[in-house]
PDB file of C-alpha atoms and ligand atoms in Angstrom:
ATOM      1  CA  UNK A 242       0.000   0.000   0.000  1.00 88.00           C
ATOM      2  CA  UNK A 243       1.348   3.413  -0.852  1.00 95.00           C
ATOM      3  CA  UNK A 244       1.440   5.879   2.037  1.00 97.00           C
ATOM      4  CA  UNK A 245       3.904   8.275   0.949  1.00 98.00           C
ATOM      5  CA  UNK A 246       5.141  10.327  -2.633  1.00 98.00           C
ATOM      6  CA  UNK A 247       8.914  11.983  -3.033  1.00 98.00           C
ATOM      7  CA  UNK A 248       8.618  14.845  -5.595  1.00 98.00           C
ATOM      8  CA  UNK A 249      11.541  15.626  -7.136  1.00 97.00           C
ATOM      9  CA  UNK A 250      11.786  19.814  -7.240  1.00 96.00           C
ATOM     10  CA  UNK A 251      13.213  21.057 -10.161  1.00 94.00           C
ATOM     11  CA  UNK A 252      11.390  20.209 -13.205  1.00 93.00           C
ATOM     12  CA  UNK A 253       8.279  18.178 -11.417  1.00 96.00           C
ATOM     13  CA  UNK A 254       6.754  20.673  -8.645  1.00 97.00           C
ATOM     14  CA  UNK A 255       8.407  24.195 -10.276  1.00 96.00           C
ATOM     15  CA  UNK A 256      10.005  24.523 -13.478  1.00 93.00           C
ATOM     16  CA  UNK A 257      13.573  26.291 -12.117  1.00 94.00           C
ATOM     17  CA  UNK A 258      14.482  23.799 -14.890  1.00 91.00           C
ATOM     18  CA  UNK A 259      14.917  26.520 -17.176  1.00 93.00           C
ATOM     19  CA  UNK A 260      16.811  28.598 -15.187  1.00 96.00           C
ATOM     20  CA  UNK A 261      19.351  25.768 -14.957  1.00 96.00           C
ATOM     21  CA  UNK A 262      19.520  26.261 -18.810  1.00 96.00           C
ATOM     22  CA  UNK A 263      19.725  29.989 -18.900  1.00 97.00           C
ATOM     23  CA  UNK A 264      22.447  30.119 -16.228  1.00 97.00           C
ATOM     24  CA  UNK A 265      24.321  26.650 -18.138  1.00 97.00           C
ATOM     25  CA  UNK A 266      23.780  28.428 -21.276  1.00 97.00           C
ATOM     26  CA  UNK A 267      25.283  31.812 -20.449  1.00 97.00           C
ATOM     27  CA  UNK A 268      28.716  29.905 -19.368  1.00 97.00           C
ATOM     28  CA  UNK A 269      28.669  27.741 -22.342  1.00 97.00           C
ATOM     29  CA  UNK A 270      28.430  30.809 -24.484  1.00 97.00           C
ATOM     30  CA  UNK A 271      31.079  32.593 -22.696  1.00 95.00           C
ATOM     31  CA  UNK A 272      33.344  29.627 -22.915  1.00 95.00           C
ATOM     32  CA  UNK A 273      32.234  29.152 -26.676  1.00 95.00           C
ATOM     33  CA  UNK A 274      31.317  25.601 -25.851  1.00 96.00           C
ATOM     34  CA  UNK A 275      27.802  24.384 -28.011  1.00 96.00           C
ATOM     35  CA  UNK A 276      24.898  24.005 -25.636  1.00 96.00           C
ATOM     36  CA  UNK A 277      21.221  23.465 -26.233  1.00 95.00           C
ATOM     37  CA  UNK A 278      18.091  22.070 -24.767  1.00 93.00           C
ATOM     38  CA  UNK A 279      19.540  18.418 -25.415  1.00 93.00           C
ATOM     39  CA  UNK A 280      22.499  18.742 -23.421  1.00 94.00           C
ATOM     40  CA  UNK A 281      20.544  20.321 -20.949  1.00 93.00           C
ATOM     41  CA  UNK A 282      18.270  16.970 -20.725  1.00 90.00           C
ATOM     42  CA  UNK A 283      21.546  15.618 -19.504  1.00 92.00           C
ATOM     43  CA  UNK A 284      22.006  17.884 -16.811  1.00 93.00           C
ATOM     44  CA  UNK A 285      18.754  17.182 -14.772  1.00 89.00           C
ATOM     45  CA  UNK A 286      19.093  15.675 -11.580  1.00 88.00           C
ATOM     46  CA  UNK A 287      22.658  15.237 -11.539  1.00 90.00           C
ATOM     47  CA  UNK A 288      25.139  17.346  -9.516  1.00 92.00           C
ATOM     48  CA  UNK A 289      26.295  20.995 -10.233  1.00 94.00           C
ATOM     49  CA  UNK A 290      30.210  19.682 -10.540  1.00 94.00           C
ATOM     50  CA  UNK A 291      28.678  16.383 -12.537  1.00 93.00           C
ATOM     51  CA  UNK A 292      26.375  19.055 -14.704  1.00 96.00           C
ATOM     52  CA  UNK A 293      29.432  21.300 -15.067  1.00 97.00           C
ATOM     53  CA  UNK A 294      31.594  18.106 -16.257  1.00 96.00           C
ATOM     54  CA  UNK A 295      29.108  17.204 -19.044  1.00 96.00           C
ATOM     55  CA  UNK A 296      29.055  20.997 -20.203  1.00 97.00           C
ATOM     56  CA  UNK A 297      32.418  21.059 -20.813  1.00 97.00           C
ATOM     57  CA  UNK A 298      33.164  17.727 -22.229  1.00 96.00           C
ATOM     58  CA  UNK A 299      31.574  19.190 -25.509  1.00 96.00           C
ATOM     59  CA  UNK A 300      34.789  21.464 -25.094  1.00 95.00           C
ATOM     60  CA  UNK A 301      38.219  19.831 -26.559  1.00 92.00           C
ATOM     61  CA  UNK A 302      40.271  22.148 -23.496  1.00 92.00           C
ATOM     62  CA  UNK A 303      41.047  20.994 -20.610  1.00 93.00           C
ATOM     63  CA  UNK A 304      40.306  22.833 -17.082  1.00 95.00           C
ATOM     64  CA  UNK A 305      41.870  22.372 -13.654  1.00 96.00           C
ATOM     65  CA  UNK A 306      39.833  22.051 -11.035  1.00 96.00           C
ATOM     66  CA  UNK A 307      40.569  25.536  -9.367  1.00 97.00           C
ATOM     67  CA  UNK A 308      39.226  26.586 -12.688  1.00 96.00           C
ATOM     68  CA  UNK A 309      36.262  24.117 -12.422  1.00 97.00           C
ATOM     69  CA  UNK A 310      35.209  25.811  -9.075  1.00 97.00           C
ATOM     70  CA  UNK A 311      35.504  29.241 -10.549  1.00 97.00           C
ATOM     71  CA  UNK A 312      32.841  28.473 -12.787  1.00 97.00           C
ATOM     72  CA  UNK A 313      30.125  26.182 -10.822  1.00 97.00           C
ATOM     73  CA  UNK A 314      30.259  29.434  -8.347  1.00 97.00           C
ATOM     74  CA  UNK A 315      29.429  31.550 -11.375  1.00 97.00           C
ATOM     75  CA  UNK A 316      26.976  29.511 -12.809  1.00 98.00           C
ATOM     76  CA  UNK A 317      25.626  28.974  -9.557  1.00 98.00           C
ATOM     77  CA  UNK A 318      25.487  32.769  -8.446  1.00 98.00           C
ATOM     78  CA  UNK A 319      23.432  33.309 -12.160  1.00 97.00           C
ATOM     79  CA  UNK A 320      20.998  30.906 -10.817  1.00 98.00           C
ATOM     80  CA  UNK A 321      20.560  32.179  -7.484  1.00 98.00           C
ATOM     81  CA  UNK A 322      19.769  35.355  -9.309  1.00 98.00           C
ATOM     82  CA  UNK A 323      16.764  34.063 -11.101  1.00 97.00           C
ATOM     83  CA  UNK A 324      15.732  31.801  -8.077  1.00 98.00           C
ATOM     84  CA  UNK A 325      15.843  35.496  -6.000  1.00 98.00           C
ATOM     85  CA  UNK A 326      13.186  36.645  -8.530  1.00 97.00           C
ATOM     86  CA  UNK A 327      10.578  33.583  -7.745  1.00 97.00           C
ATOM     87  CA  UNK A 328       7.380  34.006  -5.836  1.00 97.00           C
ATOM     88  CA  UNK A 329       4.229  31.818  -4.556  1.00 97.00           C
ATOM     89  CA  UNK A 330       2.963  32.656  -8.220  1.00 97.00           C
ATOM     90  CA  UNK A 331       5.530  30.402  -9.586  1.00 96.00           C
ATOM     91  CA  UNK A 332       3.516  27.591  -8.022  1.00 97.00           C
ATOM     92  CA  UNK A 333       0.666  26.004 -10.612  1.00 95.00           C
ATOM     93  CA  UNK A 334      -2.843  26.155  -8.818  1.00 95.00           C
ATOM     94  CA  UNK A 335      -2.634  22.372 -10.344  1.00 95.00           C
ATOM     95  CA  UNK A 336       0.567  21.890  -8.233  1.00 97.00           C
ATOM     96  CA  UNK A 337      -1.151  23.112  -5.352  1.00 97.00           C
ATOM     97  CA  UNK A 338      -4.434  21.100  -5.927  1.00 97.00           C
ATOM     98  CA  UNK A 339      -2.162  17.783  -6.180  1.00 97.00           C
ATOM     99  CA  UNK A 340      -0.658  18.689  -3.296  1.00 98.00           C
ATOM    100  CA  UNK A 341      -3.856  19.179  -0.897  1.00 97.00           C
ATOM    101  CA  UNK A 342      -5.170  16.725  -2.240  1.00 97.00           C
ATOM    102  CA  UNK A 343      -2.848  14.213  -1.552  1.00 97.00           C
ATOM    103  CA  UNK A 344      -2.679  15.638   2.108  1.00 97.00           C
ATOM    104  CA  UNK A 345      -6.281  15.415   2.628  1.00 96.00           C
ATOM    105  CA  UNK A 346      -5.757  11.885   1.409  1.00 95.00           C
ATOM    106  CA  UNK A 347      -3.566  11.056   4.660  1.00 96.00           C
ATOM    107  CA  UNK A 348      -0.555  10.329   2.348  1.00 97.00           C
ATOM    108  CA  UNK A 349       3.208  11.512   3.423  1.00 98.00           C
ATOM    109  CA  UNK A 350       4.729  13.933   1.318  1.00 98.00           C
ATOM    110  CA  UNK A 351       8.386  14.715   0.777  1.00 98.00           C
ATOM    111  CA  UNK A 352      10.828  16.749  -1.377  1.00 98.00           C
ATOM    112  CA  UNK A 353      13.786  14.338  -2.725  1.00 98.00           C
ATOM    113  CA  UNK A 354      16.095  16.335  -5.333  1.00 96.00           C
ATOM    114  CA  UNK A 355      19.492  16.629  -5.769  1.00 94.00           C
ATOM    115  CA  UNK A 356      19.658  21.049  -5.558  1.00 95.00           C
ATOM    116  CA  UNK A 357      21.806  22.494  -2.555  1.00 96.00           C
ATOM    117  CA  UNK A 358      19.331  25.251  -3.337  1.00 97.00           C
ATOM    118  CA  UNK A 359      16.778  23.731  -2.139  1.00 97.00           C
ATOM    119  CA  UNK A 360      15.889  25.894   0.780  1.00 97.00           C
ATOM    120  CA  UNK A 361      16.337  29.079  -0.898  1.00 97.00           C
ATOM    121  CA  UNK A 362      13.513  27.579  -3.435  1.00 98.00           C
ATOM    122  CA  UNK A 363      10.850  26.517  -0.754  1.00 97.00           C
ATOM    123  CA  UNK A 364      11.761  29.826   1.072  1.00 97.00           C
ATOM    124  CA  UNK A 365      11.125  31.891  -2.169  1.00 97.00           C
ATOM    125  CA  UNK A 366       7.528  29.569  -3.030  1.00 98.00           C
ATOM    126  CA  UNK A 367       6.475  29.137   0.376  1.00 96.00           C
ATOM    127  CA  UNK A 368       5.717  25.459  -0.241  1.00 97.00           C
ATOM    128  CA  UNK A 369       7.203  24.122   2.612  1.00 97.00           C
ATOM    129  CA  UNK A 370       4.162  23.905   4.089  1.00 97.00           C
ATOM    130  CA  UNK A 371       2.953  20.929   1.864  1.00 98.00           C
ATOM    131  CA  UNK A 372       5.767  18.408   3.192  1.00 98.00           C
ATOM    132  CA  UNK A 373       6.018  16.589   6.198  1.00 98.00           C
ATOM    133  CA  UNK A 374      10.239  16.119   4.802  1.00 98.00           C
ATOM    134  CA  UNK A 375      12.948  17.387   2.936  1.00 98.00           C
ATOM    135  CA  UNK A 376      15.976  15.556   1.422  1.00 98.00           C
ATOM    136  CA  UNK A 377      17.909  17.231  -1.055  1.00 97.00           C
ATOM    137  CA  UNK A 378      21.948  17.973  -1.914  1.00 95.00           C
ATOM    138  CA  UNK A 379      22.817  19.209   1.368  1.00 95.00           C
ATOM    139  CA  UNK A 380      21.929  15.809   3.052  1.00 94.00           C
ATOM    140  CA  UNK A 381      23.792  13.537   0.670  1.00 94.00           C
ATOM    141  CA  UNK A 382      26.575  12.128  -0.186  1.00 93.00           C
ATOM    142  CA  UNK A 383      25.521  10.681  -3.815  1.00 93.00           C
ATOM    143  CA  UNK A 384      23.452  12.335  -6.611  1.00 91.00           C
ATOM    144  CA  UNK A 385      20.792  10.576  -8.366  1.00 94.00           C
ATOM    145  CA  UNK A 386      21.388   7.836 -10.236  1.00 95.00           C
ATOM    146  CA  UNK A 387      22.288   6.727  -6.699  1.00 96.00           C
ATOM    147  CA  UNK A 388      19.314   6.506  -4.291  1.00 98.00           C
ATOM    148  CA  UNK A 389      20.418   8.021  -0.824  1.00 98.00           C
ATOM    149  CA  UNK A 390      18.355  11.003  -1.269  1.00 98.00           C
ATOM    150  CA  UNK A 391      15.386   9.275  -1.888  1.00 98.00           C
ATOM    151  CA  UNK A 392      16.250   6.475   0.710  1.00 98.00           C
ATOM    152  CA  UNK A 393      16.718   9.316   3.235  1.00 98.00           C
ATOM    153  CA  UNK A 394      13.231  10.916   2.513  1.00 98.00           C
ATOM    154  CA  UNK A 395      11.496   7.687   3.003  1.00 98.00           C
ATOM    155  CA  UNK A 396      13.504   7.692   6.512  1.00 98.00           C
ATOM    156  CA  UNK A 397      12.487  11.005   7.023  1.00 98.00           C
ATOM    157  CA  UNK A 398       8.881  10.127   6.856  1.00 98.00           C
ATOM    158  CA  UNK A 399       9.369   6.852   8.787  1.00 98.00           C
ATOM    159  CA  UNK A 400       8.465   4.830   5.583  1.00 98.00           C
ATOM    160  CA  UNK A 401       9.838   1.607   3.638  1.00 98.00           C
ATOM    161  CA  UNK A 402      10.573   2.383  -0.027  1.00 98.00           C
ATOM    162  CA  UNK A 403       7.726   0.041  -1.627  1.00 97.00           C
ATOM    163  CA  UNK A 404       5.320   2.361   0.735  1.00 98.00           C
ATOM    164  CA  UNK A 405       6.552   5.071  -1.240  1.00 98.00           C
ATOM    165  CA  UNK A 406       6.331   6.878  -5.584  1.00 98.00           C
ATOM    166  CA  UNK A 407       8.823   8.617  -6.451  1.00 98.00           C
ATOM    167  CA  UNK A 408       8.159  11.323  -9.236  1.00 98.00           C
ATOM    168  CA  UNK A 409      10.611  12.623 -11.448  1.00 97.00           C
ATOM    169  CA  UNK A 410      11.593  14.344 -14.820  1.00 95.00           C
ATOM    170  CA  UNK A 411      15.104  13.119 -14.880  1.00 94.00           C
ATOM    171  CA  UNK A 412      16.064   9.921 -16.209  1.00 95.00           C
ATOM    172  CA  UNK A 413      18.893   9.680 -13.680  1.00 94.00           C
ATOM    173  CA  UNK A 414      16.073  10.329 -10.938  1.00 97.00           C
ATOM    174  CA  UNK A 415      13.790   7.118 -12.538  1.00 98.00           C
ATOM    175  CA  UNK A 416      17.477   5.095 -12.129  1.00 98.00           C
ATOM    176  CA  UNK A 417      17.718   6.616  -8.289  1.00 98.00           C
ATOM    177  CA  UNK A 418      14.077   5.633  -7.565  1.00 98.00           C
ATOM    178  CA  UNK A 419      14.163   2.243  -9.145  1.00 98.00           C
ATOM    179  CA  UNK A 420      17.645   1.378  -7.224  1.00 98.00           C
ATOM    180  CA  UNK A 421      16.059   2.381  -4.119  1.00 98.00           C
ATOM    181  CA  UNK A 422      13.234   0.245  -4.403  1.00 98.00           C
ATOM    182  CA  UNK A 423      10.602   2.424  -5.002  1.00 98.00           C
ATOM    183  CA  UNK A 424       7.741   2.854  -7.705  1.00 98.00           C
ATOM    184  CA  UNK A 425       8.234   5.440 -10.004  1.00 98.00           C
ATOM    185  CA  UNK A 426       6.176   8.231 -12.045  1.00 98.00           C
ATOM    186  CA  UNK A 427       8.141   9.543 -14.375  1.00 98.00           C
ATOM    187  CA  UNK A 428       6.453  13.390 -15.900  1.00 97.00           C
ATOM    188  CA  UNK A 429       8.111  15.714 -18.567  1.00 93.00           C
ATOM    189  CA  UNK A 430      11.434  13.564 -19.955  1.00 91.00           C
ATOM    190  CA  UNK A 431      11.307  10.675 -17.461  1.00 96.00           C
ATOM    191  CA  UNK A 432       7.937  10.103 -19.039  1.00 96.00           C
ATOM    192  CA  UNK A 433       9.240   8.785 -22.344  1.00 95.00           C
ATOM    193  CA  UNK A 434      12.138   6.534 -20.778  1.00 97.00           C
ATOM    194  CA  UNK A 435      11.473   2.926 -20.583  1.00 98.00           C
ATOM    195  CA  UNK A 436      12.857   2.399 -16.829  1.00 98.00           C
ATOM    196  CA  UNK A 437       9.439   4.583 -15.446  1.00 98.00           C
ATOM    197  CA  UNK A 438       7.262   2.381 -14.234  1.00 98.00           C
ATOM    198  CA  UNK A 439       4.510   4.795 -14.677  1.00 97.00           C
ATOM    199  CA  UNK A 440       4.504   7.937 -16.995  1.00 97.00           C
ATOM    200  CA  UNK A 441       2.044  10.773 -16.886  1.00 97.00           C
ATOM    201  CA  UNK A 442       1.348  14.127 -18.635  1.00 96.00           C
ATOM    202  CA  UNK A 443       0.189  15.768 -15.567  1.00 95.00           C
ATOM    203  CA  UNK A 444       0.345  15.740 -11.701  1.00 96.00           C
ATOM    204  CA  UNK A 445      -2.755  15.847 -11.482  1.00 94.00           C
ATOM    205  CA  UNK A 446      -2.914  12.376 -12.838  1.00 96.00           C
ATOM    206  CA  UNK A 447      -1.069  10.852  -9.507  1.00 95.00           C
ATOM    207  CA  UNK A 448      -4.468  11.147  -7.602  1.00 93.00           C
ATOM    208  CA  UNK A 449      -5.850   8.676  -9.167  1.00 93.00           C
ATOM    209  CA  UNK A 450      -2.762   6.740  -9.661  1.00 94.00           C
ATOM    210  CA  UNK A 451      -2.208   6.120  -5.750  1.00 93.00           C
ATOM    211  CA  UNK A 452      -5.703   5.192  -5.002  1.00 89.00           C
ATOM    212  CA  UNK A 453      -5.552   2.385  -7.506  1.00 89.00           C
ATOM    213  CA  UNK A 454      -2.545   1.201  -6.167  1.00 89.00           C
TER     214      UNK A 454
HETATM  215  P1  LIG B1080      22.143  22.916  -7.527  1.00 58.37           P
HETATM  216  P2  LIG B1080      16.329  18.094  -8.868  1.00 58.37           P
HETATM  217  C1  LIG B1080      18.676  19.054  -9.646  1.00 58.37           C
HETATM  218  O1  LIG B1080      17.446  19.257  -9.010  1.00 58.37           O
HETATM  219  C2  LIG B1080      18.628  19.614 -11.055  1.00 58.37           C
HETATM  220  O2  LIG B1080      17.715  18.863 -11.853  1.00 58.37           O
HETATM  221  C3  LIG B1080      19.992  19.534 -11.697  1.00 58.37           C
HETATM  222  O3  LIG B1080      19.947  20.105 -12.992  1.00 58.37           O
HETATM  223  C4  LIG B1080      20.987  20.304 -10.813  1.00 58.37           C
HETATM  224  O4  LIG B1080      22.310  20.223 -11.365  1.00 58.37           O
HETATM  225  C5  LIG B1080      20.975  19.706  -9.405  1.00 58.37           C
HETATM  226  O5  LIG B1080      19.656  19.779  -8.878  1.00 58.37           O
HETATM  227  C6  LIG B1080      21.899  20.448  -8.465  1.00 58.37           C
HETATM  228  O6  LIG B1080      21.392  21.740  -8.305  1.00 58.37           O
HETATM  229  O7  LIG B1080      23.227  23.428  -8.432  1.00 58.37           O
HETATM  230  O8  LIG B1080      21.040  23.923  -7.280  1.00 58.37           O
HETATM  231  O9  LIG B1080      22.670  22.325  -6.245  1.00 58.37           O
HETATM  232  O10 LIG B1080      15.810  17.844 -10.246  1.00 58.37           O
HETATM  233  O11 LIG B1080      17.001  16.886  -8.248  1.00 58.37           O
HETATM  234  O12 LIG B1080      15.292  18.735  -7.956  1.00 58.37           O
HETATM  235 MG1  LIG B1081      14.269  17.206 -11.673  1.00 58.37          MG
END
C-alpha cells in the first residue's frame, strides 16, 4: 500500500528547470562551448560539478579544477539570481491542488532532489508547508542515479521504499528511484524513458494513480 510520494523539485513541482539552462547556457556561451536544450536533458538531476563536467566535455580544453570551481560558483550565483526573482505565483494552482489533495488523502509527502538550493527555493515559493520532509543535496553524499536522497526521505517520513512513488523528470532520478526500491512516475522527460514504471502528462494524474494502487 502506498502511504507516501517523493517529488523531485526542479522540473516536477516548479520549473527552475529553465533557469538551470539559462544560467548553463550563459557559461557555455562565454566559454564558446555548443549548448542546447539536449544537453541540458543531460544535466537534470545530476550534480552541479557532474552538470558542469558534461558541459564542458563538448569542449576539446582541458580545465583544472581551481578553474572548475571558478565556474560552478558563477553559474551557480546566475541561478541564485533568477531563483531570488521567484514568488508563490511560480507555483501552478494544479501543483497546489495535487498537493492538498494528496494531504487530505492522509498520504506523506516529501521533497527528494538533488539542488543544494533547495531551501532558498521553498523559502522563495512558500511550499514548505505541503511536506512533512525534505531531502535534497545538502543531506547527501551521492546524486541521483544513486538513491540516498530518496532512501533518506522515506527515513524522514518513517516509511519503507515500496510504501513510497517517487516522481521525477530526470532519467537519472527514474534510475535513483528504481535502485532504491521504489515505484516510479516519471512526468516531462522521465515520461518517455522505458525504466518509469509509470509515466504521466500531468500531476494531477497521480491522484488517481495512488488510489488504484
Ligand atoms: P544545484 P532536482 C537538480 O534538481 C537539477 O535537476 C539539476 O539540474 C541540478 O544540477 C541539481 O539539482 C543540483 O542543483 O546546483 O542547485 O545544487 O531535479 O534533483 O530537484
Ligand atoms: Mg528534476
Amino acid at each position: 500500500m502506498i502511504k507516501g510520494v517523493i517529488f523531485d523539485l526542479d522540473g516536477v513541482l516548479l520549473f527552475t528547470d529553465k533557469y538551470h539552462y539559462k544560467a548553463w547556457k550563459s557559461l557555455a556561451d562565454k566559454l564558446r562551448i555548443p549548448f542546447d536544450e539536449k544537453v541540458n536533458d543531460r544535466l537534470r538531476g545530476v550534480s552541479r560539478m557532474e552538470s558542469l563536467n558534461i558541459v564542458l566535455s563538448y569542449s576539446d580544453q582541458t580545465f583544472s579544477e581551481t578553474e572548475k570551481e571558478v565556474m560552478a560558483a558563477e553559474k551557480n550565483a546566475l541561478y541564485r539570481e533568477y531563483l531570488q526573482k521567484m514568488t508563490p505565483s511560480d507555483v501552478s494552482d494544479d501543483t497546489r491542488a495535487v498537493l492538498e489533495g494528496l494531504r487530505r488523502r492522509g498520504l506523506k509527502l516529501a521533497i527528494g532532489s538533488s539542488s543544494k538550493n533547495t531551501p532558498l527555493i521553498l523559502e522563495k515559493t512558500g511550499i514548505a508547508k505541503y511536506f512533512h520532509a525534505v531531502s535534497d543535496g545538502n543531506n547527501i553524499t551521492h546524486s541521483k542515479p544513486d538513491p540516498e536522497v530518496f532512501l533518506k526521505a522515506a527515513e524522514y517520513l518513517n516509511l519503507q521504499p515500496c510504501e513510497c512513488i517517487v516522481v521525477e523528470d530526470a532519467e537519472a532520478g527514474i534510475d535513483a528511484g528504481n535502485a532504491g526500491g521504489f515505484l516510479t512516475v516519471g512526468i516531462g522527460c522521465a515520461a518517455q524513458y522505458e525504466k518509469t514504471d509509470h509515466p504521466i502528462k500531468s500531476l494531477s494524474e497521480l491522484i488517481d494513480f495512488v488510489q488504484k494502487q
